[in-house]
Tab-separated table of C-alpha atoms in Angstrom:
chain	number	residue	atom	x	y	z
A	1	UNK	CA	-23.575	75.112	130.384
A	2	UNK	CA	-21.279	73.820	127.609
A	3	UNK	CA	-18.538	73.523	130.231
A	4	UNK	CA	-20.810	71.462	132.520
A	5	UNK	CA	-21.880	69.122	129.695
A	6	UNK	CA	-18.260	68.624	128.651
A	7	UNK	CA	-17.176	67.844	132.223
A	8	UNK	CA	-19.904	65.180	132.555
A	9	UNK	CA	-19.077	63.745	129.102
A	10	UNK	CA	-15.420	63.382	130.144
A	11	UNK	CA	-16.427	61.347	133.201
A	12	UNK	CA	-18.606	59.063	131.071
A	13	UNK	CA	-15.847	58.717	128.444
A	14	UNK	CA	-13.480	57.480	131.159
A	15	UNK	CA	-16.090	54.919	132.238
A	16	UNK	CA	-16.506	53.735	128.617
A	17	UNK	CA	-12.729	53.526	128.080
A	18	UNK	CA	-12.374	51.332	131.170
A	19	UNK	CA	-15.163	49.055	129.940
A	20	UNK	CA	-13.572	48.841	126.467
A	21	UNK	CA	-10.319	47.702	128.086
A	22	UNK	CA	-12.139	45.171	130.260
A	23	UNK	CA	-11.345	47.139	133.420
A	24	UNK	CA	-13.865	47.961	136.114
A	25	UNK	CA	-14.760	51.666	135.882
A	26	UNK	CA	-13.781	53.849	138.832
A	27	UNK	CA	-14.775	57.382	139.947
A	28	UNK	CA	-12.145	59.347	141.864
A	29	UNK	CA	-13.390	61.740	144.561
A	30	UNK	CA	-11.674	64.169	146.901
A	31	UNK	CA	-11.839	63.299	150.603
A	32	UNK	CA	-13.957	66.360	151.334
A	33	UNK	CA	-14.260	65.924	155.087
A	34	UNK	CA	-10.593	65.218	155.810
A	35	UNK	CA	-8.867	68.079	157.685
A	36	UNK	CA	-5.561	67.008	156.059
A	37	UNK	CA	-6.970	68.203	152.727
A	38	UNK	CA	-7.798	71.636	154.119
A	39	UNK	CA	-5.662	74.714	154.518
A	40	UNK	CA	-6.593	77.902	156.309
A	41	UNK	CA	-6.103	81.185	154.510
A	42	UNK	CA	-6.879	84.446	156.278
A	43	UNK	CA	-8.499	86.025	153.219
A	44	UNK	CA	-10.670	83.033	152.250
A	45	UNK	CA	-11.140	80.756	155.247
A	46	UNK	CA	-10.975	76.984	154.964
A	47	UNK	CA	-10.112	75.881	151.453
A	48	UNK	CA	-9.147	72.609	149.832
A	49	UNK	CA	-5.451	72.175	149.084
A	50	UNK	CA	-4.520	71.677	145.391
A	51	UNK	CA	-2.950	68.240	145.999
A	52	UNK	CA	-5.735	66.672	148.056
A	53	UNK	CA	-5.972	62.975	148.876
A	54	UNK	CA	-8.657	61.041	147.032
A	55	UNK	CA	-10.796	57.945	147.394
A	56	UNK	CA	-12.050	55.654	144.668
A	57	UNK	CA	-15.643	54.650	144.106
A	58	UNK	CA	-15.229	51.312	142.358
A	59	UNK	CA	-17.911	49.627	140.269
A	60	UNK	CA	-16.551	46.123	141.075
A	61	UNK	CA	-16.559	46.427	144.861
A	62	UNK	CA	-19.775	45.394	146.676
A	63	UNK	CA	-19.415	48.249	149.178
A	64	UNK	CA	-18.976	51.064	146.672
A	65	UNK	CA	-20.868	49.739	143.609
A	66	UNK	CA	-24.265	51.153	144.766
A	67	UNK	CA	-22.739	54.630	145.194
A	68	UNK	CA	-21.046	54.331	141.790
A	69	UNK	CA	-24.433	53.552	140.180
A	70	UNK	CA	-26.211	56.393	142.020
A	71	UNK	CA	-23.531	58.876	140.960
A	72	UNK	CA	-24.004	57.940	137.293
A	73	UNK	CA	-27.788	58.139	137.707
A	74	UNK	CA	-27.599	61.671	139.172
A	75	UNK	CA	-24.990	62.725	136.579
A	76	UNK	CA	-27.441	61.702	133.836
A	77	UNK	CA	-30.229	63.722	135.520
A	78	UNK	CA	-27.970	66.779	135.758
A	79	UNK	CA	-26.924	66.370	132.117
A	80	UNK	CA	-30.572	66.369	130.963
A	81	UNK	CA	-31.408	69.430	133.101
A	82	UNK	CA	-28.457	71.450	131.810
A	83	UNK	CA	-29.311	70.465	128.217
A	84	UNK	CA	-32.961	71.486	128.582
A	85	UNK	CA	-32.189	74.493	130.826
A	86	UNK	CA	-34.477	73.218	133.588
A	87	UNK	CA	-33.828	73.115	137.329
A	88	UNK	CA	-34.670	70.713	140.146
A	89	UNK	CA	-34.258	70.870	143.893
A	90	UNK	CA	-32.322	68.183	145.753
A	91	UNK	CA	-35.694	67.164	147.146
A	92	UNK	CA	-37.134	66.711	143.612
A	93	UNK	CA	-34.227	64.408	142.773
A	94	UNK	CA	-34.787	62.327	145.909
A	95	UNK	CA	-38.543	62.050	145.266
A	96	UNK	CA	-37.984	61.018	141.646
A	97	UNK	CA	-37.002	57.584	143.008
A	98	UNK	CA	-37.281	57.236	146.797
A	99	UNK	CA	-36.643	53.481	146.730
A	100	UNK	CA	-33.473	53.873	144.706
A	101	UNK	CA	-31.924	56.700	146.740
A	102	UNK	CA	-33.051	55.544	150.186
A	103	UNK	CA	-32.673	58.911	151.909
A	104	UNK	CA	-32.359	62.626	151.218
A	105	UNK	CA	-28.897	62.766	152.802
A	106	UNK	CA	-27.593	60.228	150.248
A	107	UNK	CA	-28.710	62.556	147.424
A	108	UNK	CA	-27.273	65.659	149.142
A	109	UNK	CA	-23.927	63.979	149.681
A	110	UNK	CA	-23.650	62.687	146.110
A	111	UNK	CA	-24.497	66.112	144.656
A	112	UNK	CA	-21.735	67.708	146.738
A	113	UNK	CA	-19.326	64.943	145.643
A	114	UNK	CA	-20.233	65.535	141.979
A	115	UNK	CA	-19.824	69.304	142.353
A	116	UNK	CA	-16.386	68.774	143.896
A	117	UNK	CA	-15.354	66.091	141.351
A	118	UNK	CA	-16.315	68.252	138.351
A	119	UNK	CA	-14.989	71.413	140.036
A	120	UNK	CA	-18.277	73.124	139.164
A	121	UNK	CA	-20.421	75.016	141.723
A	122	UNK	CA	-23.680	73.280	142.534
A	123	UNK	CA	-25.802	76.112	141.117
A	124	UNK	CA	-24.231	75.552	137.671
A	125	UNK	CA	-25.348	71.912	137.867
A	126	UNK	CA	-28.962	73.199	137.834
A	127	UNK	CA	-29.566	71.674	141.271
A	128	UNK	CA	-31.252	74.051	143.711
A	129	UNK	CA	-31.775	73.505	147.395
A	130	UNK	CA	-34.877	74.676	149.196
A	131	UNK	CA	-33.932	77.717	151.264
A	132	UNK	CA	-34.693	77.765	154.966
A	133	UNK	CA	-33.110	81.154	155.741
A	134	UNK	CA	-34.953	84.472	156.130
A	135	UNK	CA	-33.964	88.031	155.223
A	136	UNK	CA	-35.490	91.362	156.304
A	137	UNK	CA	-34.604	95.033	156.586
A	138	UNK	CA	-33.300	97.697	154.230
A	139	UNK	CA	-32.945	95.708	151.009
A	140	UNK	CA	-34.643	95.317	147.646
A	141	UNK	CA	-33.686	93.162	144.655
A	142	UNK	CA	-35.100	91.455	141.563
A	143	UNK	CA	-35.210	87.657	141.427
A	144	UNK	CA	-34.121	85.771	138.323
A	145	UNK	CA	-37.713	85.352	137.095
A	146	UNK	CA	-38.326	89.117	137.368
A	147	UNK	CA	-40.125	89.084	140.740
A	148	UNK	CA	-39.348	92.297	142.630
A	149	UNK	CA	-38.662	91.816	146.319
A	150	UNK	CA	-38.752	94.768	148.685
A	151	UNK	CA	-37.878	93.917	152.291
A	152	UNK	CA	-37.778	97.603	153.263
A	153	UNK	CA	-41.534	98.302	153.345
A	154	UNK	CA	-42.475	96.625	156.582
A	155	UNK	CA	-41.626	93.970	159.109
A	156	UNK	CA	-42.230	91.336	156.418
A	157	UNK	CA	-39.860	88.399	156.299
A	158	UNK	CA	-38.722	87.014	152.966
A	159	UNK	CA	-37.295	83.566	152.376
A	160	UNK	CA	-33.757	83.606	151.017
A	161	UNK	CA	-34.050	83.037	147.226
A	162	UNK	CA	-33.266	79.535	145.994
A	163	UNK	CA	-31.196	80.930	143.127
A	164	UNK	CA	-29.032	83.597	144.788
A	165	UNK	CA	-26.760	83.729	141.741
A	166	UNK	CA	-29.642	85.005	139.607
A	167	UNK	CA	-30.730	87.977	141.764
A	168	UNK	CA	-29.930	91.455	140.467
A	169	UNK	CA	-30.622	95.171	141.016
A	170	UNK	CA	-29.689	94.948	144.695
A	171	UNK	CA	-30.377	98.234	146.485
A	172	UNK	CA	-29.760	99.010	150.152
A	173	UNK	CA	-28.986	101.975	152.408
A	174	UNK	CA	-28.092	99.668	155.287
A	175	UNK	CA	-25.227	100.694	157.545
A	176	UNK	CA	-24.533	97.126	158.658
A	177	UNK	CA	-25.741	93.545	158.421
A	178	UNK	CA	-26.744	91.378	161.376
A	179	UNK	CA	-26.669	87.585	161.107
A	180	UNK	CA	-28.913	86.091	163.774
A	181	UNK	CA	-28.495	82.441	164.755
A	182	UNK	CA	-32.087	81.649	165.675
A	183	UNK	CA	-35.463	82.314	164.154
A	184	UNK	CA	-37.050	83.265	167.518
A	185	UNK	CA	-34.481	86.048	168.142
A	186	UNK	CA	-34.809	87.222	164.538
A	187	UNK	CA	-38.617	87.511	164.881
A	188	UNK	CA	-38.271	89.279	168.231
A	189	UNK	CA	-35.945	91.920	166.731
A	190	UNK	CA	-38.386	92.402	163.857
A	191	UNK	CA	-41.272	92.910	166.294
A	192	UNK	CA	-39.144	95.535	168.063
A	193	UNK	CA	-38.603	97.255	164.683
A	194	UNK	CA	-34.846	96.893	165.111
A	195	UNK	CA	-34.070	97.152	161.355
A	196	UNK	CA	-35.008	100.832	161.225
A	197	UNK	CA	-34.892	102.084	164.834
A	198	UNK	CA	-31.130	102.325	165.340
A	199	UNK	CA	-29.985	102.866	161.752
A	200	UNK	CA	-31.062	101.028	158.612
A	201	UNK	CA	-29.694	97.476	158.533
A	202	UNK	CA	-30.212	94.101	156.871
A	203	UNK	CA	-31.007	91.096	159.063
A	204	UNK	CA	-30.478	87.496	158.026
A	205	UNK	CA	-31.018	84.208	159.815
A	206	UNK	CA	-30.070	80.727	158.624
A	207	UNK	CA	-32.320	79.381	161.425
A	208	UNK	CA	-29.505	77.365	162.957
A	209	UNK	CA	-26.785	75.851	160.785
A	210	UNK	CA	-27.044	77.892	157.573
A	211	UNK	CA	-27.877	76.245	154.264
A	212	UNK	CA	-25.901	76.994	151.119
A	213	UNK	CA	-28.308	79.682	149.867
A	214	UNK	CA	-28.136	81.696	153.095
A	215	UNK	CA	-24.325	81.601	152.974
A	216	UNK	CA	-24.356	82.603	149.298
A	217	UNK	CA	-26.668	85.531	150.047
A	218	UNK	CA	-24.472	86.792	152.912
A	219	UNK	CA	-21.492	86.658	150.546
A	220	UNK	CA	-23.403	88.360	147.712
A	221	UNK	CA	-24.551	91.188	150.012
A	222	UNK	CA	-20.988	91.618	151.260
A	223	UNK	CA	-19.673	91.787	147.666
A	224	UNK	CA	-22.415	94.280	146.724
A	225	UNK	CA	-22.346	96.678	149.681
A	226	UNK	CA	-19.097	96.087	151.635
A	227	UNK	CA	-20.803	97.020	154.917
A	228	UNK	CA	-19.795	95.622	158.331
A	229	UNK	CA	-21.324	92.227	159.139
A	230	UNK	CA	-21.988	91.203	162.741
A	231	UNK	CA	-23.211	87.923	164.204
A	232	UNK	CA	-25.600	87.415	167.112
A	233	UNK	CA	-25.286	83.870	168.435
A	234	UNK	CA	-25.945	81.924	171.631
A	235	UNK	CA	-22.928	81.901	173.968
A	236	UNK	CA	-22.319	78.187	173.489
A	237	UNK	CA	-20.054	75.968	171.341
A	238	UNK	CA	-22.879	75.364	168.834
A	239	UNK	CA	-23.335	79.132	168.303
A	240	UNK	CA	-19.583	79.593	167.823
A	241	UNK	CA	-19.536	76.739	165.292
A	242	UNK	CA	-22.355	78.350	163.264
A	243	UNK	CA	-20.567	81.710	163.266
A	244	UNK	CA	-17.355	80.016	162.056
A	245	UNK	CA	-19.294	78.490	159.122
A	246	UNK	CA	-20.389	81.969	157.952
A	247	UNK	CA	-16.928	83.465	158.494
A	248	UNK	CA	-14.506	80.696	157.513
A	249	UNK	CA	-16.654	78.045	155.831
A	250	UNK	CA	-17.082	74.348	156.536
A	251	UNK	CA	-14.703	71.474	155.890
A	252	UNK	CA	-17.103	69.564	153.640
A	253	UNK	CA	-17.717	72.587	151.351
A	254	UNK	CA	-14.132	73.914	151.415
A	255	UNK	CA	-13.843	73.342	147.652
A	256	UNK	CA	-16.333	76.222	147.206
A	257	UNK	CA	-14.925	78.528	149.901
A	258	UNK	CA	-14.404	81.479	147.527
A	259	UNK	CA	-18.180	81.876	146.979
A	260	UNK	CA	-19.296	81.141	150.522
A	261	UNK	CA	-17.129	82.746	153.190
A	262	UNK	CA	-16.852	86.310	154.525
A	263	UNK	CA	-13.712	86.421	156.716
A	264	UNK	CA	-14.427	90.011	157.835
A	265	UNK	CA	-17.494	88.948	159.875
A	266	UNK	CA	-17.363	90.138	163.511
A	267	UNK	CA	-18.669	88.412	166.650
A	268	UNK	CA	-21.024	90.926	168.271
A	269	UNK	CA	-22.642	88.713	170.876
A	270	UNK	CA	-23.584	86.944	172.978
A	271	UNK	CA	-19.979	86.930	174.251
A	272	UNK	CA	-19.022	84.753	177.221
A	273	UNK	CA	-17.429	87.892	178.737
A	274	UNK	CA	-20.819	89.690	178.458
A	275	UNK	CA	-22.323	87.197	180.900
A	276	UNK	CA	-19.844	88.304	183.574
A	277	UNK	CA	-20.003	91.989	182.618
A	278	UNK	CA	-23.807	92.086	182.812
A	279	UNK	CA	-23.902	90.038	186.045
A	280	UNK	CA	-26.247	87.467	184.538
A	281	UNK	CA	-27.533	85.258	187.364
A	282	UNK	CA	-25.790	81.885	187.562
A	283	UNK	CA	-29.136	80.072	187.748
A	284	UNK	CA	-30.082	81.559	184.330
A	285	UNK	CA	-27.052	79.819	182.730
A	286	UNK	CA	-26.937	76.214	181.491
A	287	UNK	CA	-24.181	73.774	182.551
A	288	UNK	CA	-22.056	72.227	179.781
A	289	UNK	CA	-22.749	68.688	178.615
A	290	UNK	CA	-19.911	66.329	177.681
A	291	UNK	CA	-20.820	67.026	174.044
A	292	UNK	CA	-20.394	70.795	174.608
A	293	UNK	CA	-16.950	70.220	176.133
A	294	UNK	CA	-15.826	68.096	173.190
A	295	UNK	CA	-17.213	70.547	170.627
A	296	UNK	CA	-15.474	73.510	172.316
A	297	UNK	CA	-12.163	71.625	172.595
A	298	UNK	CA	-12.306	70.783	168.874
A	299	UNK	CA	-13.084	74.428	167.921
A	300	UNK	CA	-10.180	75.676	170.063
A	301	UNK	CA	-7.780	73.479	168.067
A	302	UNK	CA	-8.858	74.827	164.677
A	303	UNK	CA	-6.304	76.792	162.639
A	304	UNK	CA	-8.342	80.000	162.494
A	305	UNK	CA	-8.653	80.424	166.286
A	306	UNK	CA	-4.888	81.007	166.584
A	307	UNK	CA	-5.163	84.197	164.482
A	308	UNK	CA	-8.112	85.525	166.541
A	309	UNK	CA	-6.649	86.317	170.010
A	310	UNK	CA	-9.891	88.003	171.184
A	311	UNK	CA	-11.951	84.938	170.177
A	312	UNK	CA	-9.418	82.674	171.860
A	313	UNK	CA	-9.922	84.610	175.092
A	314	UNK	CA	-13.723	84.367	174.868
A	315	UNK	CA	-13.529	80.602	174.299
A	316	UNK	CA	-11.208	80.267	177.297
A	317	UNK	CA	-13.758	82.100	179.481
A	318	UNK	CA	-16.439	79.680	178.241
A	319	UNK	CA	-14.217	76.643	178.837
A	320	UNK	CA	-13.313	77.773	182.357
A	321	UNK	CA	-16.912	78.479	183.422
A	322	UNK	CA	-18.333	75.317	181.777
A	323	UNK	CA	-21.558	77.317	181.397
A	324	UNK	CA	-23.493	78.379	178.316
A	325	UNK	CA	-26.314	80.825	177.658
A	326	UNK	CA	-28.947	81.442	175.015
A	327	UNK	CA	-29.552	84.979	173.725
A	328	UNK	CA	-32.938	84.821	175.501
A	329	UNK	CA	-31.050	85.007	178.826
A	330	UNK	CA	-31.005	88.800	178.342
A	331	UNK	CA	-34.752	88.889	178.998
A	332	UNK	CA	-33.858	88.158	182.634
A	333	UNK	CA	-32.630	91.795	182.716
A	334	UNK	CA	-35.711	93.196	180.934
A	335	UNK	CA	-38.058	91.992	178.200
A	336	UNK	CA	-36.662	94.300	175.472
A	337	UNK	CA	-33.087	94.513	176.784
A	338	UNK	CA	-31.654	92.996	173.590
A	339	UNK	CA	-33.010	95.602	171.155
A	340	UNK	CA	-33.231	98.584	173.526
A	341	UNK	CA	-29.911	98.370	175.419
A	342	UNK	CA	-27.621	95.489	174.449
A	343	UNK	CA	-27.366	95.869	170.656
A	344	UNK	CA	-27.376	99.724	170.529
A	345	UNK	CA	-24.563	99.876	173.133
A	346	UNK	CA	-22.531	97.179	171.396
A	347	UNK	CA	-22.844	98.845	167.981
A	348	UNK	CA	-22.154	102.328	169.329
A	349	UNK	CA	-19.143	101.494	171.499
A	350	UNK	CA	-17.539	98.790	169.351
A	351	UNK	CA	-18.355	95.857	171.635
A	352	UNK	CA	-17.489	93.145	169.117
A	353	UNK	CA	-14.466	90.878	168.640
């Protein structure tokens, strides 16, 4: 915490120095969402280059002055929380002054900018985000406040903890981990008792695009148990994008890649080649929209696809067919095909890429 306080004090000192010299104070931020500031590294994923380009948030420019003021306001809130060892969610910060902040996304964006500017992970800034992910299966751990969580007992679902950093005493006999894109599929597998039927496993869902806590938990479980991690996604560009976030990270959070990515993640399904192999009826598939085409084309150009020949091939099959499918399409074969046939066969015969 001393390091966080010092980092914030240095920013404020620079502001005061500028004012003392009659210069308009300026905050310098990395261009987080600029691909030119990102490099791809096999062992880490997408990470920010050391000599990134920056932008200035000026206090004397009508366009950037409001953001400058909001950044100082949130810095002061963080400073007080670190000093008093209290925590707040991003939502708490937004609701502390709705009129001032205008929207939740403004707060989220500024917190990420501050984290990147100070080079301090968001958790150390005492800002928590509300978790939306779920975890189930062969896993028990103790939360920071001493609460014992045991996912192993039953088909109970637990929300991913909001302070992943603080969990300890992780115990699991799982043979693998399965990341499921959607909540509905996750619940279906739980109902089918998938976590214990085949062999003990841990299941996680970020319920769509994963939040930071879900990604942190996947990474923490990988660090703790070093077991294979598979993903179960829709066979569409959106599903591929979500899987890439877990595996290689996202551009906007590339400055924290080391805590968030697991490059060893494997794509288990639903593969575009599975649709042909299983003779899924054409009328059960969904035609691409223009948006799907653009999304797929942009994914195919990304640096990490070049080093994944098997993925490249799957994406080419998808691009050629211009058709996509949800995991639920497997119910057209039989209602429990996913848990009874598809996943056991894939896991037994190495049907992942």
